[in-house]
Structure formats: C-alpha cells, structure tokens
Amino acid sequence: MDVERRVRLRFGAAAVADATHANLSAVRTDGEHLWIAGDETATVERLTGDSADRPTEYRDHVSFPLADVVPLPGEADDEVDIEGICRNGPYLWVVGSHSTTRKKIKDGHSDAKAAKRLASVSPEPSRRVLARIALADDVPAGTTPEGGRSAALGGPGLIDVLDGDDHLASFLAIPGKDNGLDIEGIAVHGDPGQERVLLGLRGPVLRGWAVVLQVAPREDDGELKLTKSFDGGRYAKHFLDLDGLGIRDICAQGDDLLLLAGPSMDLDGPVRVYRWRGAAQIQAPDVVHREELHRELDLPHGEGDDHAEGIALLPSGELLAVYDSPAAHRLPEPGIVLADVVALKSSR
C-alpha cells in the first residue's frame, strides 16, 4: 500500500505538555475542520485546515471539555476513552469504549506484584459514554439558537441492555485488550430525531466474526434513551467476516460504511479498510459474509507502535488515517503529528 501523502496536525502547547496529542483514537472531517479525540482525555479537539480542497496542515487547535455540555459518568478528571466521533446534521456524536481495563505490569515490579496486577480488573464507568453534542458555529454548546440540545445516554445504558445478550454478555467483564467488549467506531444516519447509530466493536471477535451494534437513541426529558426499535429490542447485532480482525473505526461514505479493521487484542498485525455497501439502509440483524465486503486497502503498522485507530474522508475523497502510539517519524517536531492520506480503490 502506498501512502499518497501526509498531513500535519498541529496541536497546542497544553496538549503537548500533557502528552495527550500523540495517542489519537478518533477523527472526523467536517468542512474546513477536523474533529479529533484521544483515549486519555475527556475532551474533543478541533483543528482547522489550511485549504478547503487539499489541506496540508490542520492547525488552530481548540479543546472542548465534554463535561461543559453533557453530564459524564465517573469522576470529573476520569478519562472517557473516546474511540469514535462523527458529525450528523447539526450534531457531533461521540462514544467511549465502554471497556474494562486490566492493570499493566511496570518495569521494576516483583514477580508477585506483577501477577497481582494482572489479576486486577476495573470496570471504568467513565468510559460508558454515548453523547450527542449540539454545535453552534462549530463550537460545542449545551443548547443552540436553532433549538439544538446536547444530551448523553441515560439508563438503561449499553452495558445494561447487553447484560443478557447471548453473544456479548460473557465478554462485558473481560478487558478490551483481552478480546472483551470494546467499542471503537461510530456512524450516524438519519435526520435529527430519527437517527440510527452504528457502533463498531474491536472486541469481542467471535470465532473470527466482528460485531457491529445498531441502536436508535431518542431524546427524552433531557437525555438520550435507547428505543425498542428492533423487533421490540433496544439494539440489533450485525456479524461481519473481516478475516478475523476486529473493528478499529467506522466511517460513512454515502450509504456505505468504511471499516478500519485490525487485531482485537494488544498486538501488532494487519490493518485493513473494508467497504460494507449499503450498510446505512440495513435495519434488521444481518450476517455479512466475506464476499459481501470489498477490501479497499491495507494500512501500514509498526512493531509495538504505529497502530491505525481512526479514519476520515477528506474533501478530495481520499482517506485520512491517524495512529495511536505513533512511531518517531510521525512526530517530526513538538506539537506536530503526521497523519497518512491514502486513495480509495472503489467509489460509491
């Protein structure tokens, strides 16, 4: 796979000081702007391109705390682990990973302490976020003059409704890095008040099949509620044969979905983009076989670094890819992160 070119993402001094600018987990283009989120903050970031048609750099970094516009679970300084972001109409949508975590072994730990840490699993309620953010002049707002209103998902939440699921319930307590539940992509279709939200799962991968959840949240008394829009249920499940890979991001292109796929667990491996044609029109549970998916391209990956985590369509129709744990060559100077631009093989 040939990278067509690279785009510079220029972040502000505060992000550089906190070292939160390098580990990017979600990205979406929006006219002249680029919306970005990382997995170690509770904010969304907005950058502005230097060209409307073919940007070479996104700059003028502004950071927006989610807690300013919607209530968040967990403590005020907890990370949300935002893994998906998209724009639909007047709203920006974000989703947290909803995953549990296992403690890491650190250098210098004794064998006994290392083993003890590996037995420690935390539920991480702060990551259980699905929110619709109203935008006023491209700035997140609680309410807008046009009547838009920010809202977050209330109860029952996604973890609540999946607790009795035949396929997914047994994975809810398993950490995301261990093939447990881990949401890593969002796409939204439909007019305000009629949205259908597609959520890509990095894990679990079930006997080689990846999972996409579909929900239909509606605002009720200031918060989002999961409606029973799927044959009496609050969600639908789609199973996709992505050659054994999990979903790292999803991005709508017309009625198609572009699926960024990679290993479900914490290891290096192939990273690919697949096209799921007509996915936006699917409203009932579906099993999508390999021959129904088009393999668009492969993305580079490193050894212990350079993991593609987010994709977005540029105005040119090219695909922008951002990376978590970026390799040194992606950080040419303080505050600059290089993202890849690649050409898609097929059109809509």
mmCIF file of C-alpha atoms in Angstrom:
data_model
loop_
_atom_site.group_PDB
_atom_site.id
_atom_site.type_symbol
_atom_site.label_atom_id
_atom_site.label_comp_id
_atom_site.label_asym_id
_atom_site.label_seq_id
_atom_site.Cartn_x
_atom_site.Cartn_y
_atom_site.Cartn_z
ATOM 1 C CA MET A 1 0.000 0.000 0.000
ATOM 2 C CA ASP A 2 1.339 3.401 -0.988
ATOM 3 C CA VAL A 3 0.718 6.437 1.188
ATOM 4 C CA GLU A 4 -0.221 9.259 -1.175
ATOM 5 C CA ARG A 5 0.983 11.992 1.156
ATOM 6 C CA ARG A 6 0.998 13.077 4.771
ATOM 7 C CA VAL A 7 -0.924 15.835 6.534
ATOM 8 C CA ARG A 8 0.444 17.733 9.516
ATOM 9 C CA LEU A 9 -1.729 18.002 12.625
ATOM 10 C CA ARG A 10 -0.546 20.908 14.778
ATOM 11 C CA PHE A 11 -1.572 20.812 18.447
ATOM 12 C CA GLY A 12 -1.412 23.488 21.128
ATOM 13 C CA ALA A 13 1.105 23.801 23.937
ATOM 14 C CA ALA A 14 -1.202 22.400 26.637
ATOM 15 C CA ALA A 15 -1.766 19.158 24.726
ATOM 16 C CA VAL A 16 1.966 18.836 24.120
ATOM 17 C CA ALA A 17 2.741 19.449 27.800
ATOM 18 C CA ASP A 18 0.243 16.777 28.852
ATOM 19 C CA ALA A 19 1.429 14.431 26.056
ATOM 20 C CA THR A 20 -2.204 13.832 25.038
ATOM 21 C CA HIS A 21 -1.773 14.912 21.416
ATOM 22 C CA ALA A 22 0.060 11.840 20.156
ATOM 23 C CA ASN A 23 -2.314 8.995 21.072
ATOM 24 C CA LEU A 24 -5.199 9.679 18.700
ATOM 25 C CA SER A 25 -8.184 7.340 18.740
ATOM 26 C CA ALA A 26 -10.939 9.040 16.710
ATOM 27 C CA VAL A 27 -11.106 11.512 13.837
ATOM 28 C CA ARG A 28 -13.699 13.032 11.515
ATOM 29 C CA THR A 29 -13.561 15.764 8.888
ATOM 30 C CA ASP A 30 -16.231 18.468 8.911
ATOM 31 C CA GLY A 31 -15.835 21.063 6.172
ATOM 32 C CA GLU A 32 -12.708 23.040 6.974
ATOM 33 C CA HIS A 33 -12.455 21.475 10.417
ATOM 34 C CA LEU A 34 -11.040 18.237 11.737
ATOM 35 C CA TRP A 35 -12.552 16.826 14.919
ATOM 36 C CA ILE A 36 -10.201 14.595 16.890
ATOM 37 C CA ALA A 37 -10.308 12.747 20.194
ATOM 38 C CA GLY A 38 -7.748 10.819 22.190
ATOM 39 C CA ASP A 39 -8.095 7.892 24.545
ATOM 40 C CA GLU A 40 -6.573 9.650 27.564
ATOM 41 C CA THR A 41 -8.821 12.718 27.879
ATOM 42 C CA ALA A 42 -12.446 13.782 28.363
ATOM 43 C CA THR A 43 -12.299 16.379 25.584
ATOM 44 C CA VAL A 44 -12.821 16.722 21.855
ATOM 45 C CA GLU A 45 -10.319 18.686 19.792
ATOM 46 C CA ARG A 46 -10.960 20.895 16.766
ATOM 47 C CA LEU A 47 -8.316 21.742 14.182
ATOM 48 C CA THR A 48 -8.769 23.895 11.064
ATOM 49 C CA GLY A 49 -7.302 23.075 7.659
ATOM 50 C CA ASP A 50 -5.097 25.412 5.642
ATOM 51 C CA SER A 51 -7.036 24.598 2.458
ATOM 52 C CA ALA A 52 -10.675 23.759 1.780
ATOM 53 C CA ASP A 53 -9.896 21.282 -1.014
ATOM 54 C CA ARG A 54 -6.488 19.776 -0.301
ATOM 55 C CA PRO A 55 -5.228 20.608 3.195
ATOM 56 C CA THR A 56 -1.585 20.021 4.018
ATOM 57 C CA GLU A 57 -1.909 21.053 7.663
ATOM 58 C CA TYR A 58 -4.649 21.279 10.273
ATOM 59 C CA ARG A 59 -3.913 23.915 12.934
ATOM 60 C CA ASP A 60 -5.554 26.450 15.309
ATOM 61 C CA HIS A 61 -6.133 23.772 17.927
ATOM 62 C CA VAL A 62 -9.080 24.294 20.290
ATOM 63 C CA SER A 63 -10.004 21.832 23.045
ATOM 64 C CA PHE A 64 -13.568 21.412 24.351
ATOM 65 C CA PRO A 65 -14.329 19.523 27.608
ATOM 66 C CA LEU A 66 -17.328 17.232 27.177
ATOM 67 C CA ALA A 67 -18.405 17.904 30.759
ATOM 68 C CA ASP A 68 -19.173 21.502 29.779
ATOM 69 C CA VAL A 69 -22.139 20.356 27.663
ATOM 70 C CA VAL A 70 -23.236 16.903 28.899
ATOM 71 C CA PRO A 71 -23.115 15.030 32.220
ATOM 72 C CA LEU A 72 -20.413 12.360 32.303
ATOM 73 C CA PRO A 73 -20.253 9.196 34.415
ATOM 74 C CA GLY A 74 -17.352 8.677 36.790
ATOM 75 C CA GLU A 75 -15.198 11.332 38.429
ATOM 76 C CA ALA A 76 -14.571 14.764 36.931
ATOM 77 C CA ASP A 77 -10.963 14.015 35.963
ATOM 78 C CA ASP A 78 -11.545 10.469 34.660
ATOM 79 C CA GLU A 79 -10.696 9.768 31.039
ATOM 80 C CA VAL A 80 -13.641 8.930 28.788
ATOM 81 C CA ASP A 81 -11.554 6.900 26.336
ATOM 82 C CA ILE A 82 -13.328 8.373 23.311
ATOM 83 C CA GLU A 83 -12.992 5.858 20.481
ATOM 84 C CA GLY A 84 -15.488 7.152 17.940
ATOM 85 C CA ILE A 85 -16.590 10.552 16.680
ATOM 86 C CA CYS A 86 -18.806 11.649 13.787
ATOM 87 C CA ARG A 87 -20.858 14.587 12.512
ATOM 88 C CA ASN A 88 -24.504 14.181 11.553
ATOM 89 C CA GLY A 89 -26.524 17.280 10.728
ATOM 90 C CA PRO A 90 -26.168 19.889 13.491
ATOM 91 C CA TYR A 91 -24.685 17.397 15.944
ATOM 92 C CA LEU A 92 -21.350 15.838 16.790
ATOM 93 C CA TRP A 93 -21.640 12.323 18.197
ATOM 94 C CA VAL A 94 -19.034 10.669 20.423
ATOM 95 C CA VAL A 95 -18.764 7.240 22.011
ATOM 96 C CA GLY A 96 -16.488 5.896 24.725
ATOM 97 C CA SER A 97 -15.003 2.429 24.603
ATOM 98 C CA HIS A 98 -17.280 1.062 27.375
ATOM 99 C CA SER A 99 -14.418 -1.346 28.132
ATOM 100 C CA THR A 100 -12.977 -2.612 31.385
ATOM 101 C CA THR A 101 -9.220 -2.486 31.998
ATOM 102 C CA ARG A 102 -6.575 -4.766 33.453
ATOM 103 C CA LYS A 103 -3.620 -3.238 35.279
ATOM 104 C CA LYS A 104 -0.304 -3.184 33.437
ATOM 105 C CA ILE A 105 2.957 -4.675 34.645
ATOM 106 C CA LYS A 106 5.567 -1.961 35.038
ATOM 107 C CA ASP A 107 9.345 -2.128 34.970
ATOM 108 C CA GLY A 108 10.750 -2.936 38.393
ATOM 109 C CA HIS A 109 7.752 -4.850 39.698
ATOM 110 C CA SER A 110 8.498 -8.080 41.511
ATOM 111 C CA ASP A 111 7.025 -11.291 40.118
ATOM 112 C CA ALA A 112 4.451 -11.335 42.913
ATOM 113 C CA LYS A 113 3.372 -7.744 42.321
ATOM 114 C CA ALA A 114 3.250 -8.287 38.561
ATOM 115 C CA ALA A 115 0.991 -11.304 38.998
ATOM 116 C CA LYS A 116 -1.226 -9.389 41.424
ATOM 117 C CA ARG A 117 -1.633 -6.508 38.978
ATOM 118 C CA LEU A 118 -2.646 -8.887 36.195
ATOM 119 C CA ALA A 119 -5.484 -10.114 38.416
ATOM 120 C CA SER A 120 -6.847 -6.593 38.928
ATOM 121 C CA VAL A 121 -9.691 -5.583 36.586
ATOM 122 C CA SER A 122 -11.500 -2.226 36.829
ATOM 123 C CA PRO A 123 -14.999 -1.583 35.366
ATOM 124 C CA GLU A 124 -14.173 2.027 34.292
ATOM 125 C CA PRO A 125 -17.705 3.543 34.346
ATOM 126 C CA SER A 126 -16.330 6.825 32.944
ATOM 127 C CA ARG A 127 -15.918 5.092 29.582
ATOM 128 C CA ARG A 128 -19.647 4.354 29.254
ATOM 129 C CA VAL A 129 -20.469 7.434 27.215
ATOM 130 C CA LEU A 130 -22.655 7.885 24.154
ATOM 131 C CA ALA A 131 -23.357 11.566 23.583
ATOM 132 C CA ARG A 132 -24.885 13.879 21.004
ATOM 133 C CA ILE A 133 -23.201 17.287 21.076
ATOM 134 C CA ALA A 134 -25.001 20.324 19.654
ATOM 135 C CA LEU A 135 -22.791 22.684 17.645
ATOM 136 C CA ALA A 136 -23.226 26.454 17.461
ATOM 137 C CA ASP A 137 -20.871 27.984 14.880
ATOM 138 C CA ASP A 138 -18.716 24.846 15.108
ATOM 139 C CA VAL A 139 -18.439 25.134 18.903
ATOM 140 C CA PRO A 140 -19.976 22.539 21.267
ATOM 141 C CA ALA A 141 -22.890 24.045 23.189
ATOM 142 C CA GLY A 142 -25.472 22.882 25.691
ATOM 143 C CA THR A 143 -28.179 24.457 23.537
ATOM 144 C CA THR A 144 -28.180 26.388 20.263
ATOM 145 C CA PRO A 145 -30.339 29.261 18.952
ATOM 146 C CA GLU A 146 -31.805 26.838 16.399
ATOM 147 C CA GLY A 147 -33.144 24.582 19.150
ATOM 148 C CA GLY A 148 -30.373 22.011 19.203
ATOM 149 C CA ARG A 149 -29.602 20.455 22.553
ATOM 150 C CA SER A 150 -26.711 18.313 23.749
ATOM 151 C CA ALA A 151 -27.627 15.075 25.505
ATOM 152 C CA ALA A 152 -25.944 11.925 26.769
ATOM 153 C CA LEU A 153 -27.309 8.410 27.019
ATOM 154 C CA GLY A 154 -29.069 7.735 30.304
ATOM 155 C CA GLY A 155 -30.331 4.454 31.699
ATOM 156 C CA PRO A 156 -30.570 1.765 30.673
ATOM 157 C CA GLY A 157 -27.135 2.130 29.069
ATOM 158 C CA LEU A 158 -25.431 -0.118 26.555
ATOM 159 C CA ILE A 159 -23.839 -2.297 29.233
ATOM 160 C CA ASP A 160 -27.251 -2.707 30.888
ATOM 161 C CA VAL A 161 -29.045 -3.846 27.741
ATOM 162 C CA LEU A 162 -26.220 -6.186 26.702
ATOM 163 C CA ASP A 163 -26.080 -7.877 30.099
ATOM 164 C CA GLY A 164 -28.383 -10.681 28.972
ATOM 165 C CA ASP A 165 -27.168 -10.931 25.382
ATOM 166 C CA ASP A 166 -26.464 -14.444 24.075
ATOM 167 C CA HIS A 167 -23.284 -13.389 22.273
ATOM 168 C CA LEU A 168 -21.874 -10.458 24.230
ATOM 169 C CA ALA A 169 -22.881 -10.744 27.905
ATOM 170 C CA SER A 170 -19.996 -13.035 28.817
ATOM 171 C CA PHE A 171 -17.495 -10.507 27.412
ATOM 172 C CA LEU A 172 -18.672 -7.439 29.359
ATOM 173 C CA ALA A 173 -16.364 -8.017 32.326
ATOM 174 C CA ILE A 174 -13.375 -9.007 30.173
ATOM 175 C CA PRO A 175 -10.940 -6.136 29.491
ATOM 176 C CA GLY A 176 -10.956 -4.719 25.995
ATOM 177 C CA LYS A 177 -7.310 -5.626 25.445
ATOM 178 C CA ASP A 178 -8.237 -9.269 26.198
ATOM 179 C CA ASN A 179 -10.956 -9.522 23.484
ATOM 180 C CA GLY A 180 -13.608 -8.161 25.813
ATOM 181 C CA LEU A 181 -16.237 -5.604 24.829
ATOM 182 C CA ASP A 182 -14.555 -2.569 23.277
ATOM 183 C CA ILE A 183 -16.445 -0.009 21.159
ATOM 184 C CA GLU A 184 -14.151 1.687 18.637
ATOM 185 C CA GLY A 185 -16.208 3.427 15.983
ATOM 186 C CA ILE A 186 -19.453 5.296 15.373
ATOM 187 C CA ALA A 187 -21.512 6.282 12.342
ATOM 188 C CA VAL A 188 -24.893 8.019 12.451
ATOM 189 C CA HIS A 189 -27.567 8.149 9.748
ATOM 190 C CA GLY A 190 -30.934 9.886 9.643
ATOM 191 C CA ASP A 191 -32.366 13.299 10.400
ATOM 192 C CA PRO A 192 -32.368 14.647 13.976
ATOM 193 C CA GLY A 193 -34.919 12.693 15.975
ATOM 194 C CA GLN A 194 -34.742 9.756 13.549
ATOM 195 C CA GLU A 195 -31.091 8.756 13.902
ATOM 196 C CA ARG A 196 -29.777 5.229 13.697
ATOM 197 C CA VAL A 197 -26.378 4.793 15.306
ATOM 198 C CA LEU A 198 -23.919 2.101 14.249
ATOM 199 C CA LEU A 199 -21.196 1.134 16.726
ATOM 200 C CA GLY A 200 -18.182 -0.922 15.655
ATOM 201 C CA LEU A 201 -16.658 -3.354 18.147
ATOM 202 C CA ARG A 202 -12.949 -4.038 18.299
ATOM 203 C CA GLY A 203 -13.915 -6.920 20.520
ATOM 204 C CA PRO A 204 -15.168 -9.386 21.023
ATOM 205 C CA VAL A 205 -14.359 -11.123 17.768
ATOM 206 C CA LEU A 206 -16.447 -14.304 17.796
ATOM 207 C CA ARG A 207 -14.820 -17.249 16.010
ATOM 208 C CA GLY A 208 -13.371 -14.756 13.530
ATOM 209 C CA TRP A 209 -16.537 -12.642 13.153
ATOM 210 C CA ALA A 210 -16.575 -8.948 14.070
ATOM 211 C CA VAL A 211 -19.658 -7.260 15.527
ATOM 212 C CA VAL A 212 -21.466 -4.007 14.741
ATOM 213 C CA LEU A 213 -24.244 -2.843 17.067
ATOM 214 C CA GLN A 214 -27.122 -0.689 15.852
ATOM 215 C CA VAL A 215 -29.180 1.465 18.229
ATOM 216 C CA ALA A 216 -31.804 4.189 17.868
ATOM 217 C CA PRO A 217 -31.415 6.697 20.727
ATOM 218 C CA ARG A 218 -34.054 9.398 21.157
ATOM 219 C CA GLU A 219 -34.107 12.388 23.466
ATOM 220 C CA ASP A 220 -36.460 12.119 26.423
ATOM 221 C CA ASP A 221 -36.501 14.560 29.333
ATOM 222 C CA GLY A 222 -33.052 15.927 28.580
ATOM 223 C CA GLU A 223 -31.210 12.668 27.997
ATOM 224 C CA LEU A 224 -30.953 10.014 25.307
ATOM 225 C CA LYS A 225 -32.874 6.769 25.661
ATOM 226 C CA LEU A 226 -32.428 3.540 23.692
ATOM 227 C CA THR A 227 -35.754 2.921 21.978
ATOM 228 C CA LYS A 228 -37.187 -0.519 21.288
ATOM 229 C CA SER A 229 -36.880 -0.083 17.536
ATOM 230 C CA PHE A 230 -35.589 -3.547 16.595
ATOM 231 C CA ASP A 231 -38.430 -6.052 16.764
ATOM 232 C CA GLY A 232 -39.097 -4.992 20.337
ATOM 233 C CA GLY A 233 -35.421 -4.881 21.295
ATOM 234 C CA ARG A 234 -33.196 -1.896 22.016
ATOM 235 C CA TYR A 235 -30.442 -2.901 19.588
ATOM 236 C CA ALA A 236 -29.588 -5.040 16.587
ATOM 237 C CA LYS A 237 -26.394 -7.034 16.006
ATOM 238 C CA HIS A 238 -24.567 -7.448 12.721
ATOM 239 C CA PHE A 239 -21.813 -10.040 12.295
ATOM 240 C CA LEU A 240 -19.099 -9.426 9.695
ATOM 241 C CA ASP A 241 -16.344 -11.651 8.339
ATOM 242 C CA LEU A 242 -13.330 -9.323 8.382
ATOM 243 C CA ASP A 243 -10.758 -12.113 8.099
ATOM 244 C CA GLY A 244 -10.628 -12.489 11.872
ATOM 245 C CA LEU A 245 -9.993 -8.810 12.598
ATOM 246 C CA GLY A 246 -11.908 -6.503 14.924
ATOM 247 C CA ILE A 247 -13.225 -3.028 14.077
ATOM 248 C CA ARG A 248 -10.982 -0.082 14.965
ATOM 249 C CA ASP A 249 -13.142 2.663 13.398
ATOM 250 C CA ILE A 250 -16.060 3.139 11.019
ATOM 251 C CA CYS A 251 -16.682 5.987 8.605
ATOM 252 C CA ALA A 252 -19.734 6.611 6.440
ATOM 253 C CA GLN A 253 -19.418 7.339 2.723
ATOM 254 C CA GLY A 254 -22.916 7.822 1.374
ATOM 255 C CA ASP A 255 -24.853 4.664 2.231
ATOM 256 C CA ASP A 256 -21.635 2.646 2.532
ATOM 257 C CA LEU A 257 -19.548 2.114 5.638
ATOM 258 C CA LEU A 258 -15.764 2.058 5.552
ATOM 259 C CA LEU A 259 -14.491 -0.270 8.266
ATOM 260 C CA LEU A 260 -10.998 0.103 9.692
ATOM 261 C CA ALA A 261 -10.094 -3.393 10.880
ATOM 262 C CA GLY A 262 -7.174 -4.643 12.960
ATOM 263 C CA PRO A 263 -6.277 -7.113 15.710
ATOM 264 C CA SER A 264 -8.763 -7.246 18.568
ATOM 265 C CA MET A 265 -6.051 -7.743 21.175
ATOM 266 C CA ASP A 266 -2.924 -5.824 22.156
ATOM 267 C CA LEU A 267 -0.605 -6.986 19.387
ATOM 268 C CA ASP A 268 0.750 -5.972 16.002
ATOM 269 C CA GLY A 269 -0.932 -7.305 12.894
ATOM 270 C CA PRO A 270 -2.639 -6.466 9.616
ATOM 271 C CA VAL A 271 -4.656 -3.249 9.415
ATOM 272 C CA ARG A 272 -7.156 -3.012 6.558
ATOM 273 C CA VAL A 273 -10.047 -0.930 5.309
ATOM 274 C CA TYR A 274 -13.153 -2.768 4.073
ATOM 275 C CA ARG A 275 -16.239 -1.362 2.365
ATOM 276 C CA TRP A 276 -19.671 -2.559 3.524
ATOM 277 C CA ARG A 277 -22.008 -1.467 0.761
ATOM 278 C CA GLY A 278 -25.476 -0.198 1.659
ATOM 279 C CA ALA A 279 -24.895 -0.578 5.398
ATOM 280 C CA ALA A 280 -26.798 2.631 6.154
ATOM 281 C CA GLN A 281 -30.023 1.091 4.867
ATOM 282 C CA ILE A 282 -29.839 -2.082 6.952
ATOM 283 C CA GLN A 283 -32.336 -2.013 9.818
ATOM 284 C CA ALA A 284 -32.558 -5.692 10.815
ATOM 285 C CA PRO A 285 -29.836 -8.011 12.164
ATOM 286 C CA ASP A 286 -27.530 -9.206 9.407
ATOM 287 C CA VAL A 287 -24.718 -11.705 8.853
ATOM 288 C CA VAL A 288 -22.278 -10.238 6.336
ATOM 289 C CA HIS A 289 -20.112 -12.831 4.616
ATOM 290 C CA ARG A 290 -16.647 -12.125 3.293
ATOM 291 C CA GLU A 291 -17.776 -11.973 -0.349
ATOM 292 C CA GLU A 292 -20.201 -9.159 0.556
ATOM 293 C CA LEU A 293 -17.336 -6.927 1.712
ATOM 294 C CA HIS A 294 -14.813 -5.168 -0.507
ATOM 295 C CA ARG A 295 -11.245 -4.987 0.762
ATOM 296 C CA GLU A 296 -10.245 -1.429 -0.095
ATOM 297 C CA LEU A 297 -6.660 -1.200 1.105
ATOM 298 C CA ASP A 298 -4.070 -2.104 3.712
ATOM 299 C CA LEU A 299 -2.524 0.443 6.063
ATOM 300 C CA PRO A 300 0.997 0.304 7.491
ATOM 301 C CA HIS A 301 1.636 -0.836 11.036
ATOM 302 C CA GLY A 302 4.720 -0.878 13.195
ATOM 303 C CA GLU A 303 6.175 -3.262 15.741
ATOM 304 C CA GLY A 304 4.988 -2.058 19.120
ATOM 305 C CA ASP A 305 3.895 1.288 17.674
ATOM 306 C CA ASP A 306 2.037 2.975 14.805
ATOM 307 C CA HIS A 307 -1.425 1.458 15.220
ATOM 308 C CA ALA A 308 -4.077 2.974 12.928
ATOM 309 C CA GLU A 309 -7.010 3.997 15.137
ATOM 310 C CA GLY A 310 -9.121 6.437 13.139
ATOM 311 C CA ILE A 311 -10.137 7.171 9.549
ATOM 312 C CA ALA A 312 -11.939 10.099 7.938
ATOM 313 C CA LEU A 313 -12.830 11.186 4.412
ATOM 314 C CA LEU A 314 -11.111 14.313 3.128
ATOM 315 C CA PRO A 315 -12.888 16.768 0.778
ATOM 316 C CA SER A 316 -10.834 15.246 -2.069
ATOM 317 C CA GLY A 317 -12.381 11.811 -1.452
ATOM 318 C CA GLU A 318 -9.101 10.473 -0.095
ATOM 319 C CA LEU A 319 -8.904 8.738 3.256
ATOM 320 C CA LEU A 320 -7.092 10.236 6.244
ATOM 321 C CA ALA A 321 -5.699 7.829 8.856
ATOM 322 C CA VAL A 322 -4.450 8.722 12.349
ATOM 323 C CA TYR A 323 -2.392 6.500 14.626
ATOM 324 C CA ASP A 324 -2.190 5.578 18.284
ATOM 325 C CA SER A 325 1.305 5.049 19.734
ATOM 326 C CA PRO A 326 2.799 6.831 16.714
ATOM 327 C CA ALA A 327 6.280 5.925 15.509
ATOM 328 C CA ALA A 328 9.020 8.519 15.924
ATOM 329 C CA HIS A 329 8.839 9.557 12.264
ATOM 330 C CA ARG A 330 5.262 10.797 12.837
ATOM 331 C CA LEU A 331 6.471 13.306 15.440
ATOM 332 C CA PRO A 332 8.909 15.493 13.466
ATOM 333 C CA GLU A 333 8.755 18.402 15.913
ATOM 334 C CA PRO A 334 6.946 19.352 19.151
ATOM 335 C CA GLY A 335 3.198 19.678 18.615
ATOM 336 C CA ILE A 336 3.209 18.118 15.133
ATOM 337 C CA VAL A 337 1.720 14.692 14.376
ATOM 338 C CA LEU A 338 1.744 13.296 10.838
ATOM 339 C CA ALA A 339 -1.380 11.552 9.521
ATOM 340 C CA ASP A 340 -1.464 9.415 6.374
ATOM 341 C CA VAL A 341 -3.538 10.154 3.279
ATOM 342 C CA VAL A 342 -4.395 7.199 1.027
ATOM 343 C CA ALA A 343 -6.540 6.786 -2.083
ATOM 344 C CA LEU A 344 -9.615 4.562 -2.027
ATOM 345 C CA LYS A 345 -9.775 1.917 -4.743
ATOM 346 C CA SER A 346 -13.511 1.983 -5.317
ATOM 347 C CA SER A 347 -16.056 4.761 -5.445
ATOM 348 C CA ARG A 348 -19.537 4.854 -4.042
#
